[in-house]
Coordinates of N, CA and C in Angstrom, one line a residue:
Chain A
D6 N 94.3 143.3 115.8 CA 95.6 143.1 116.3 C 96.3 144.3 117.0
A7 N 95.4 145.2 117.5 CA 95.8 146.4 118.2 C 96.8 147.3 117.4
G8 N 96.7 147.2 116.1 CA 97.4 148.1 115.3 C 98.9 148.0 115.4
I9 N 99.5 146.9 115.6 CA 100.9 146.7 115.8 C 101.5 145.8 114.7
T10 N 102.5 146.2 114.0 CA 103.1 145.3 113.0 C 104.6 145.2 113.3
Q11 N 105.0 144.0 113.4 CA 106.4 143.7 113.6 C 107.1 143.1 112.3
S12 N 108.3 143.6 112.0 CA 109.0 143.0 110.8 C 110.4 142.9 111.1
P13 N 111.1 141.9 110.6 CA 110.4 140.7 109.9 C 109.7 139.8 110.8
R14 N 108.9 138.8 110.3 CA 108.3 137.9 111.2 C 109.2 136.7 111.5
H15 N 110.1 136.4 110.7 CA 111.1 135.4 110.9 C 112.5 135.9 110.3
K16 N 113.5 135.5 111.0 CA 114.9 135.9 110.5 C 115.9 134.9 111.0
V17 N 116.7 134.5 110.1 CA 117.9 133.6 110.5 C 119.1 134.4 110.2
T18 N 120.0 134.5 111.1 CA 121.3 135.3 110.9 C 122.4 134.6 111.5
E19 N 123.6 135.0 111.2 CA 124.8 134.3 111.7 C 125.4 135.1 112.9
T20 N 126.1 134.4 113.7 CA 126.7 135.0 114.9 C 127.6 136.1 114.4
G21 N 127.6 137.2 115.1 CA 128.4 138.4 114.9 C 127.9 139.4 113.9
T22 N 126.7 139.1 113.3 CA 126.2 140.1 112.4 C 125.2 141.0 113.2
P23 N 125.0 142.2 112.6 CA 124.0 143.1 113.2 C 122.6 142.8 112.8
V24 N 121.6 143.0 113.6 CA 120.2 142.7 113.3 C 119.4 143.8 113.9
T25 N 118.4 144.3 113.0 CA 117.4 145.2 113.5 C 116.0 144.7 113.3
L26 N 115.3 144.8 114.4 CA 113.8 144.4 114.3 C 113.1 145.6 114.4
R27 N 111.9 145.7 113.7 CA 111.1 146.9 113.7 C 109.7 146.7 114.2
C28 N 109.2 147.6 115.0 CA 107.8 147.6 115.5 C 107.2 148.9 115.1
H29 N 106.0 148.8 114.4 CA 105.3 149.9 113.9 C 103.9 149.9 114.5
Q30 N 103.4 151.0 115.1 CA 102.1 151.0 115.6 C 101.2 152.1 114.9
T31 N 99.9 151.9 114.9 CA 99.1 152.9 114.3 C 98.1 153.5 115.3
E32 N 98.4 153.2 116.7 CA 97.4 153.6 117.7 C 97.9 154.9 118.4
N33 N 99.0 155.5 118.0 CA 99.5 156.7 118.6 C 99.7 156.6 120.1
H34 N 100.1 155.3 120.6 CA 100.2 155.1 122.0 C 101.6 155.7 122.4
R35 N 101.7 156.2 123.6 CA 102.9 156.8 124.1 C 104.0 155.8 124.4
Y36 N 103.6 154.7 125.0 CA 104.6 153.7 125.5 C 104.8 152.6 124.5
M37 N 106.0 152.1 124.3 CA 106.3 151.0 123.5 C 107.4 150.2 124.2
Y38 N 107.4 148.8 124.0 CA 108.2 147.9 124.7 C 108.7 146.8 123.9
W39 N 109.9 146.3 124.2 CA 110.4 145.0 123.6 C 110.6 144.0 124.6
Y40 N 109.9 142.8 124.4 CA 110.1 141.7 125.3 C 110.7 140.5 124.5
R41 N 111.4 139.6 125.2 CA 111.8 138.4 124.5 C 111.2 137.2 125.3
Q42 N 110.9 136.1 124.6 CA 110.2 135.0 125.2 C 111.1 133.7 124.9
D43 N 111.5 133.1 125.9 CA 112.2 131.9 125.8 C 111.6 130.8 126.7
P44 N 111.8 129.5 126.3 CA 111.2 128.4 127.1 C 111.7 128.5 128.5
G45 N 110.8 128.4 129.5 CA 111.2 128.3 130.9 C 111.4 129.7 131.5
H46 N 111.3 130.7 130.7 CA 111.5 132.1 131.2 C 110.4 133.0 131.0
G47 N 109.3 132.6 130.5 CA 108.2 133.5 130.3 C 108.6 134.5 129.3
L48 N 108.1 135.8 129.5 CA 108.5 137.0 128.7 C 109.3 137.9 129.7
R49 N 110.3 138.4 129.1 CA 111.2 139.4 129.8 C 111.5 140.6 129.1
L50 N 111.4 141.8 129.8 CA 111.5 143.1 129.2 C 112.9 143.4 128.9
I51 N 113.2 143.9 127.6 CA 114.5 144.2 127.2 C 114.7 145.7 127.3
H52 N 113.9 146.5 126.6 CA 113.9 147.9 126.6 C 112.5 148.5 126.5
Y53 N 112.3 149.7 126.9 CA 111.0 150.3 126.7 C 111.2 151.8 126.3
S54 N 110.2 152.4 125.8 CA 110.1 153.8 125.5 C 108.9 154.5 126.0
Y55 N 109.1 155.7 126.6 CA 108.0 156.5 127.1 C 107.8 157.8 126.2
G56 N 108.4 157.8 125.0 CA 108.2 158.9 124.1 C 109.3 159.0 123.1
V57 N 109.1 159.8 122.2 CA 110.2 160.0 121.1 C 111.4 160.3 121.8
K58 N 112.5 159.5 121.4 CA 113.9 159.8 121.9 C 114.0 159.4 123.4
D59 N 112.9 159.0 124.1 CA 113.0 158.7 125.5 C 113.0 157.1 125.7
T60 N 114.1 156.5 126.1 CA 114.1 155.1 126.2 C 114.8 154.7 127.5
D61 N 114.5 153.5 128.0 CA 115.2 153.0 129.2 C 115.4 151.5 129.2
K62 N 116.3 151.0 130.0 CA 116.6 149.6 130.0 C 115.6 148.8 130.8
G63 N 115.4 147.5 130.4 CA 114.6 146.6 131.1 C 115.4 145.6 131.8
E64 N 114.9 144.4 132.1 CA 115.6 143.4 132.9 C 116.7 142.8 132.2
V65 N 116.7 142.6 130.8 CA 117.7 141.9 130.0 C 118.2 142.7 128.9
S66 N 118.7 143.9 129.1 CA 119.1 144.8 128.1 C 120.5 144.6 127.6
D67 N 121.3 143.8 128.1 CA 122.7 143.7 127.7 C 122.8 143.1 126.3
G68 N 123.4 143.8 125.3 CA 123.6 143.3 124.0 C 122.5 143.8 123.0
Y69 N 121.7 144.6 123.6 CA 120.6 145.3 122.8 C 120.6 146.8 122.9
S70 N 120.2 147.5 121.8 CA 119.9 148.9 121.9 C 118.6 149.2 121.2
V71 N 118.1 150.3 121.4 CA 116.8 150.7 120.9 C 116.9 152.1 120.4
S72 N 115.9 152.4 119.5 CA 115.7 153.9 119.1 C 114.3 154.1 118.8
R73 N 113.8 155.3 119.1 CA 112.5 155.7 118.8 C 112.6 157.2 118.2
S74 N 112.6 157.4 116.9 CA 112.7 158.7 116.3 C 111.3 159.2 116.0
K75 N 110.3 158.3 115.9 CA 108.9 158.7 115.7 C 108.0 158.0 116.6
T76 N 106.9 158.6 116.9 CA 105.9 158.0 117.8 C 105.5 156.6 117.4
E77 N 105.4 156.3 116.1 CA 104.9 155.1 115.6 C 105.9 153.9 115.5
D78 N 107.2 154.3 115.6 CA 108.3 153.2 115.3 C 109.2 153.0 116.5
F79 N 109.5 151.8 116.8 CA 110.4 151.5 117.9 C 111.3 150.3 117.3
L80 N 112.6 150.6 117.2 CA 113.5 149.7 116.7 C 114.4 149.0 117.7
L81 N 114.6 147.7 117.6 CA 115.5 147.0 118.5 C 116.7 146.5 117.6
T82 N 117.9 146.8 118.1 CA 119.1 146.4 117.4 C 120.0 145.5 118.2
L83 N 120.4 144.4 117.6 CA 121.4 143.5 118.2 C 122.7 143.9 117.4
E84 N 123.6 144.6 118.1 CA 124.8 145.0 117.4 C 125.7 144.0 116.8
S85 N 125.7 142.8 117.6 CA 126.5 141.7 117.2 C 125.8 140.4 117.7
A86 N 125.0 139.8 116.9 CA 124.1 138.8 117.3 C 124.9 137.6 117.9
T87 N 124.4 137.0 119.0 CA 125.0 135.8 119.6 C 123.9 134.7 119.7
S88 N 124.3 133.4 119.8 CA 123.3 132.4 119.8 C 122.3 132.5 121.0
S89 N 122.8 133.1 122.1 CA 121.9 133.3 123.3 C 120.8 134.2 123.0
Q90 N 120.9 134.9 121.8 CA 119.8 135.9 121.5 C 118.8 135.3 120.5
T91 N 118.9 134.0 120.2 CA 117.9 133.2 119.6 C 116.7 133.2 120.4
S92 N 115.5 133.7 119.9 CA 114.4 133.9 120.8 C 113.2 134.4 119.9
V93 N 112.0 134.5 120.6 CA 110.9 135.2 119.9 C 110.8 136.6 120.6
Y94 N 110.8 137.6 119.8 CA 110.7 138.9 120.2 C 109.4 139.5 120.0
F95 N 108.8 140.1 121.1 CA 107.5 140.7 121.0 C 107.6 142.2 121.3
C96 N 107.0 142.9 120.4 CA 106.8 144.4 120.7 C 105.4 144.6 121.3
A97 N 105.3 145.6 122.2 CA 104.0 145.8 122.9 C 103.9 147.3 123.1
I98 N 102.6 147.7 123.1 CA 102.3 149.1 123.3 C 101.3 149.3 124.4
S99 N 101.3 150.6 125.0 CA 100.2 150.8 126.0 C 100.1 152.4 126.1
E100 N 99.0 152.8 126.7 CA 98.8 154.1 127.1 C 98.9 154.2 128.6
A101 N 98.9 155.4 129.1 CA 98.9 155.6 130.6 C 97.7 154.9 131.2
N102 N 98.0 154.1 132.3 CA 96.9 153.4 133.0 C 96.1 152.5 132.1
S103 N 96.6 151.9 131.1 CA 95.9 151.0 130.3 C 96.8 149.8 130.0
P104 N 96.1 148.7 129.7 CA 96.8 147.4 129.6 C 97.8 147.4 128.4
L105 N 98.7 146.4 128.5 CA 99.6 146.1 127.4 C 99.1 145.3 126.3
H106 N 99.4 145.6 125.1 CA 99.0 144.8 123.9 C 100.1 144.5 123.1
F107 N 100.2 143.2 122.7 CA 101.3 142.7 122.0 C 101.2 142.6 120.5
G108 N 102.3 142.7 119.7 CA 102.3 142.4 118.3 C 102.5 140.9 118.1
N109 N 102.5 140.5 116.9 CA 102.6 139.0 116.6 C 103.9 138.4 116.7
G110 N 104.9 139.1 117.0 CA 106.2 138.5 117.3 C 107.1 138.4 116.1
T111 N 108.4 138.3 116.4 CA 109.5 138.0 115.4 C 110.3 136.9 115.9
R112 N 110.4 135.8 115.1 CA 111.2 134.7 115.5 C 112.6 134.8 114.9
L113 N 113.6 135.0 115.9 CA 115.0 135.2 115.4 C 115.8 134.0 115.8
T114 N 116.5 133.5 114.8 CA 117.5 132.4 115.0 C 118.8 132.9 114.6
V115 N 119.8 132.7 115.6 CA 121.2 133.1 115.4 C 122.1 131.8 115.3
T116 N 122.6 131.5 114.2 CA 123.4 130.3 113.9 C 124.9 130.5 114.1
Chain B
G28 N 114.0 143.7 142.3 CA 112.9 143.5 141.4 C 111.8 142.6 141.8
E29 N 110.8 142.5 141.1 CA 109.6 141.6 141.4 C 110.0 140.1 141.2
N30 N 109.7 139.2 142.2 CA 109.8 137.8 142.1 C 108.4 137.2 141.8
V31 N 108.2 136.5 140.8 CA 106.8 136.0 140.5 C 106.9 134.5 140.4
E32 N 106.0 133.8 141.0 CA 106.0 132.4 140.9 C 104.5 132.0 140.6
Q33 N 104.4 131.1 139.7 CA 103.1 130.7 139.2 C 102.9 129.2 139.4
H34 N 101.8 128.7 139.9 CA 101.5 127.3 140.1 C 100.1 127.0 139.7
P35 N 99.9 125.8 139.2 CA 100.9 124.8 138.8 C 101.6 125.1 137.5
S36 N 102.6 124.4 137.0 CA 103.2 124.7 135.7 C 102.4 124.0 134.6
T37 N 101.7 122.9 134.9 CA 100.8 122.3 133.9 C 99.6 121.9 134.7
L38 N 98.4 121.9 133.9 CA 97.1 121.7 134.5 C 96.2 121.0 133.4
S39 N 95.8 119.8 133.8 CA 95.0 119.0 132.9 C 93.6 118.8 133.4
V40 N 92.5 119.2 132.8 CA 91.2 119.1 133.2 C 90.3 118.5 132.2
Q41 N 89.1 118.0 132.6 CA 88.1 117.6 131.6 C 87.2 118.7 131.3
E42 N 86.7 118.7 130.1 CA 85.8 119.8 129.7 C 84.6 119.9 130.7
G43 N 84.4 121.1 131.0 CA 83.3 121.4 132.0 C 83.8 121.6 133.5
D44 N 85.0 121.1 133.7 CA 85.6 121.3 135.1 C 86.1 122.7 135.2
S45 N 86.4 123.0 136.5 CA 87.0 124.3 136.8 C 88.5 124.2 136.8
A46 N 89.2 125.3 136.6 CA 90.6 125.4 136.7 C 91.1 126.6 137.4
V47 N 92.1 126.4 138.3 CA 92.6 127.5 139.1 C 94.1 127.6 139.0
I48 N 94.6 128.8 138.7 CA 96.0 129.0 138.6 C 96.4 130.1 139.6
K49 N 97.4 129.9 140.4 CA 97.8 130.8 141.4 C 99.2 131.5 141.1
C50 N 99.2 132.8 141.5 CA 100.4 133.6 141.2 C 100.8 134.3 142.5
T51 N 102.0 134.1 142.9 CA 102.5 134.9 144.1 C 103.6 135.9 143.6
Y52 N 103.6 137.0 144.3 CA 104.6 138.1 143.9 C 105.2 138.6 145.2
S53 N 106.3 139.4 145.0 CA 107.1 139.8 146.2 C 107.0 141.3 146.5
D54 N 106.7 142.1 145.5 CA 106.6 143.5 145.7 C 105.3 144.0 146.3
S55 N 105.3 144.4 147.5 CA 104.1 144.9 148.2 C 103.5 146.1 147.6
A56 N 104.3 146.8 146.7 CA 103.9 148.0 146.1 C 103.0 147.8 144.8
S57 N 103.1 146.5 144.4 CA 102.3 146.2 143.2 C 100.8 146.5 143.3
N58 N 100.3 147.2 142.3 CA 98.8 147.5 142.5 C 98.0 147.1 141.2
Y59 N 98.6 146.4 140.3 CA 97.9 146.0 139.0 C 98.3 144.5 138.8
F60 N 97.2 143.8 138.4 CA 97.4 142.3 138.4 C 96.7 141.7 137.2
P61 N 97.4 141.5 136.0 CA 96.8 141.0 134.9 C 97.1 139.5 134.6
W62 N 96.2 138.9 133.8 CA 96.4 137.6 133.4 C 96.4 137.6 131.8
Y63 N 97.4 136.9 131.2 CA 97.5 136.8 129.8 C 97.3 135.4 129.3
K64 N 96.7 135.2 128.2 CA 96.5 133.9 127.5 C 97.3 133.9 126.3
Q65 N 98.1 132.8 126.0 CA 98.8 132.7 124.8 C 98.6 131.3 124.2
E66 N 98.0 131.3 123.0 CA 97.8 130.1 122.3 C 99.0 129.8 121.5
L67 N 99.2 128.5 121.1 CA 100.4 128.1 120.5 C 100.8 128.9 119.2
G68 N 102.0 129.5 119.2 CA 102.4 130.3 118.0 C 101.8 131.6 117.9
K69 N 101.1 132.0 118.9 CA 100.3 133.4 118.9 C 100.9 134.3 119.9
R70 N 100.4 135.6 119.8 CA 100.9 136.5 120.8 C 100.1 136.4 122.1
P71 N 100.7 136.9 123.2 CA 99.9 136.9 124.5 C 98.9 137.9 124.4
Q72 N 97.7 137.5 124.9 CA 96.5 138.5 124.9 C 96.0 138.6 126.3
L73 N 95.7 139.9 126.7 CA 95.1 140.0 128.0 C 93.7 139.5 128.1
I74 N 93.4 138.7 129.2 CA 92.1 138.1 129.4 C 91.3 138.7 130.5
I75 N 92.1 139.2 131.5 CA 91.4 139.8 132.7 C 92.5 140.5 133.5
D76 N 92.1 141.6 134.2 CA 93.1 142.3 135.0 C 92.3 142.9 136.2
I77 N 93.0 143.1 137.3 CA 92.4 143.7 138.5 C 93.3 144.7 139.1
R78 N 92.7 145.8 139.6 CA 93.5 146.8 140.4 C 93.5 146.4 141.9
S79 N 94.4 147.0 142.6 CA 94.6 146.6 144.0 C 93.4 147.0 145.0
N80 N 92.6 147.9 144.5 CA 91.5 148.3 145.4 C 90.3 147.4 145.3
V81 N 90.4 146.4 144.5 CA 89.3 145.4 144.3 C 89.8 144.1 144.6
G82 N 88.9 143.3 145.3 CA 89.3 141.9 145.7 C 89.0 140.8 144.7
E83 N 88.0 141.1 143.8 CA 87.6 140.1 142.9 C 87.0 140.8 141.6
K84 N 87.3 140.2 140.5 CA 86.6 140.6 139.3 C 86.2 139.5 138.5
K85 N 85.1 139.5 137.9 CA 84.6 138.4 137.0 C 84.1 138.9 135.7
D86 N 84.4 138.0 134.6 CA 84.0 138.3 133.3 C 83.6 137.0 132.7
Q87 N 82.3 136.7 132.7 CA 81.7 135.5 132.2 C 82.3 134.3 132.9
R88 N 83.1 133.5 132.2 CA 83.6 132.2 132.8 C 84.9 132.5 133.6
I89 N 85.5 133.6 133.5 CA 86.8 133.9 134.0 C 86.7 134.9 135.2
A90 N 87.5 134.6 136.2 CA 87.5 135.5 137.4 C 89.0 135.6 137.9
V91 N 89.2 136.7 138.5 CA 90.5 136.9 139.2 C 90.2 137.4 140.6
T92 N 90.9 136.7 141.6 CA 90.8 137.1 143.0 C 92.2 137.6 143.5
L93 N 92.2 138.4 144.4 CA 93.4 139.1 144.9 C 93.4 139.1 146.4
N94 N 94.6 138.6 146.9 CA 94.9 138.6 148.4 C 96.1 139.5 148.5
K95 N 96.0 140.7 148.8 CA 97.2 141.6 148.9 C 98.0 141.3 150.1
T96 N 97.3 140.9 151.2 CA 98.0 140.6 152.5 C 99.0 139.5 152.2
A97 N 98.5 138.4 151.6 CA 99.4 137.3 151.3 C 100.2 137.3 150.0
K98 N 100.0 138.4 149.3 CA 100.7 138.7 148.0 C 100.5 137.6 147.0
H99 N 99.2 137.2 146.7 CA 99.0 136.3 145.6 C 97.6 136.7 145.0
F100 N 97.6 136.3 143.7 CA 96.3 136.4 143.0 C 96.1 135.2 142.1
S101 N 94.8 134.9 141.9 CA 94.5 133.7 141.2 C 93.6 133.9 140.1
L102 N 93.7 133.0 139.0 CA 92.8 133.0 137.8 C 91.9 131.8 138.0
H103 N 90.6 132.0 137.8 CA 89.6 131.0 138.0 C 88.9 130.9 136.6
I104 N 88.9 129.7 136.0 CA 88.1 129.5 134.8 C 87.1 128.4 135.1
T105 N 85.8 128.7 134.9 CA 84.7 127.7 135.2 C 84.2 127.2 133.8
E106 N 83.6 126.0 133.9 CA 83.0 125.4 132.7 C 84.0 125.4 131.6
T107 N 85.2 124.8 131.8 CA 86.3 124.9 130.8 C 85.8 124.3 129.5
Q108 N 86.4 124.8 128.4 CA 86.1 124.3 127.1 C 87.5 124.0 126.4
P109 N 87.5 123.2 125.4 CA 88.7 122.9 124.6 C 89.5 124.1 124.2
E110 N 88.8 125.1 123.8 CA 89.4 126.4 123.3 C 90.1 127.2 124.4
D111 N 89.9 126.8 125.7 CA 90.6 127.4 126.7 C 92.1 126.8 126.9
S112 N 92.3 125.7 126.2 CA 93.7 125.2 126.2 C 94.6 126.2 125.7
A113 N 95.7 126.5 126.5 CA 96.7 127.5 126.1 C 97.6 127.6 127.3
V114 N 98.6 128.6 127.1 CA 99.5 128.9 128.2 C 99.0 130.2 128.9
Y115 N 98.9 130.2 130.2 CA 98.4 131.4 130.9 C 99.6 132.0 131.7
F116 N 99.7 133.3 131.7 CA 100.7 134.0 132.4 C 100.2 135.1 133.3
C117 N 100.6 135.1 134.6 CA 100.4 136.2 135.4 C 101.5 137.2 135.2
A118 N 101.3 138.5 135.4 CA 102.3 139.5 135.0 C 102.1 140.8 135.9
P119 N 102.4 140.6 137.2 CA 102.4 141.9 138.0 C 103.5 142.8 137.6
P120 N 103.3 144.1 137.8 CA 104.3 145.1 137.4 C 105.7 145.0 138.1
A121 N 106.7 145.4 137.4 CA 108.1 145.5 138.0 C 108.1 146.9 138.6
G122 N 108.1 147.1 139.9 CA 108.2 148.4 140.4 C 106.9 149.0 140.8
G123 N 105.8 148.1 140.9 CA 104.6 148.5 141.6 C 103.5 149.0 140.6
T124 N 103.6 150.1 140.0 CA 102.5 150.8 139.3 C 102.4 150.8 137.9
S125 N 103.4 150.2 137.2 CA 103.4 150.3 135.7 C 102.5 149.3 135.1
Y126 N 101.8 149.7 134.1 CA 100.9 148.8 133.3 C 101.6 148.1 132.2
G127 N 102.8 148.6 131.9 CA 103.6 148.0 130.7 C 104.9 147.3 131.1
K128 N 105.5 147.8 132.2 CA 106.8 147.1 132.7 C 106.4 145.9 133.6
L129 N 106.1 144.8 132.9 CA 105.5 143.7 133.6 C 106.6 142.6 133.9
T130 N 106.4 141.9 135.0 CA 107.3 140.7 135.3 C 106.4 139.5 135.1
F131 N 106.7 138.7 134.1 CA 105.8 137.6 133.8 C 106.2 136.4 134.6
G132 N 105.2 135.6 135.0 CA 105.5 134.3 135.6 C 105.9 133.3 134.5
Q133 N 106.3 132.1 134.9 CA 106.8 131.1 134.0 C 105.8 130.5 133.0
G134 N 104.5 130.8 133.4 CA 103.4 130.2 132.6 C 102.8 128.9 133.1
T135 N 101.5 128.7 132.8 CA 100.9 127.5 133.2 C 100.2 126.9 131.9
I136 N 100.6 125.7 131.6 CA 100.1 125.0 130.4 C 98.8 124.4 130.8
L137 N 97.6 124.9 130.3 CA 96.3 124.4 130.6 C 95.8 123.5 129.4
T138 N 95.5 122.2 129.7 CA 95.0 121.3 128.7 C 93.6 120.9 129.1
V139 N 92.6 121.2 128.2 CA 91.2 120.8 128.5 C 90.8 119.7 127.6
H140 N 90.5 118.5 128.1 CA 90.2 117.3 127.3 C 88.7 117.2 127.1
P141 N 88.4 117.1 125.8 CA 86.9 116.9 125.5 C 86.3 115.8 126.1

């Protein structure tokens, strides 16, 4: 599974609550990404990181923040969850000039 | 940003037939063209990719062809088997050269009937 662990695997939360999803890798890859997957939209990039403390926005970053304090960990935070953020969230890793590999995903439901 | 269209959205074939999925993109700077397979409830997995200096790449029953002039690339699966049933995504990079900042197509649901 390319040494990527996402936690939790499933979460149900209420509108307005903060939520943090964690991605942990054991591959020592430089680049880490958060994507979300929704029916009819494929996968869309939320945020990515190109090193410790170096992050940037993707296509659908509004309402999300990220942090990377260690090479192996990349956190995605929803400061105040909304129903439109109900989705499956995938973490992915890569090295320079090498393909993207995904974790097993976190299914988030915001009620 | 990159505009990606994938066709068809669904494809149904008999076991042993061939399947072809086409992906068109808009960014002429794109130089990396991967295809991902996602089985129900699982993570997307890379099945084949091609760089822009190559027109075709083959790996056993799977091949990818690239037409940079027309800005499209295609996935070819020969001798299909029931385990090929899945959703397939093309994902050229957003901004040309990234291997990780990808723009995914909407997906093609392939069903292989025994």
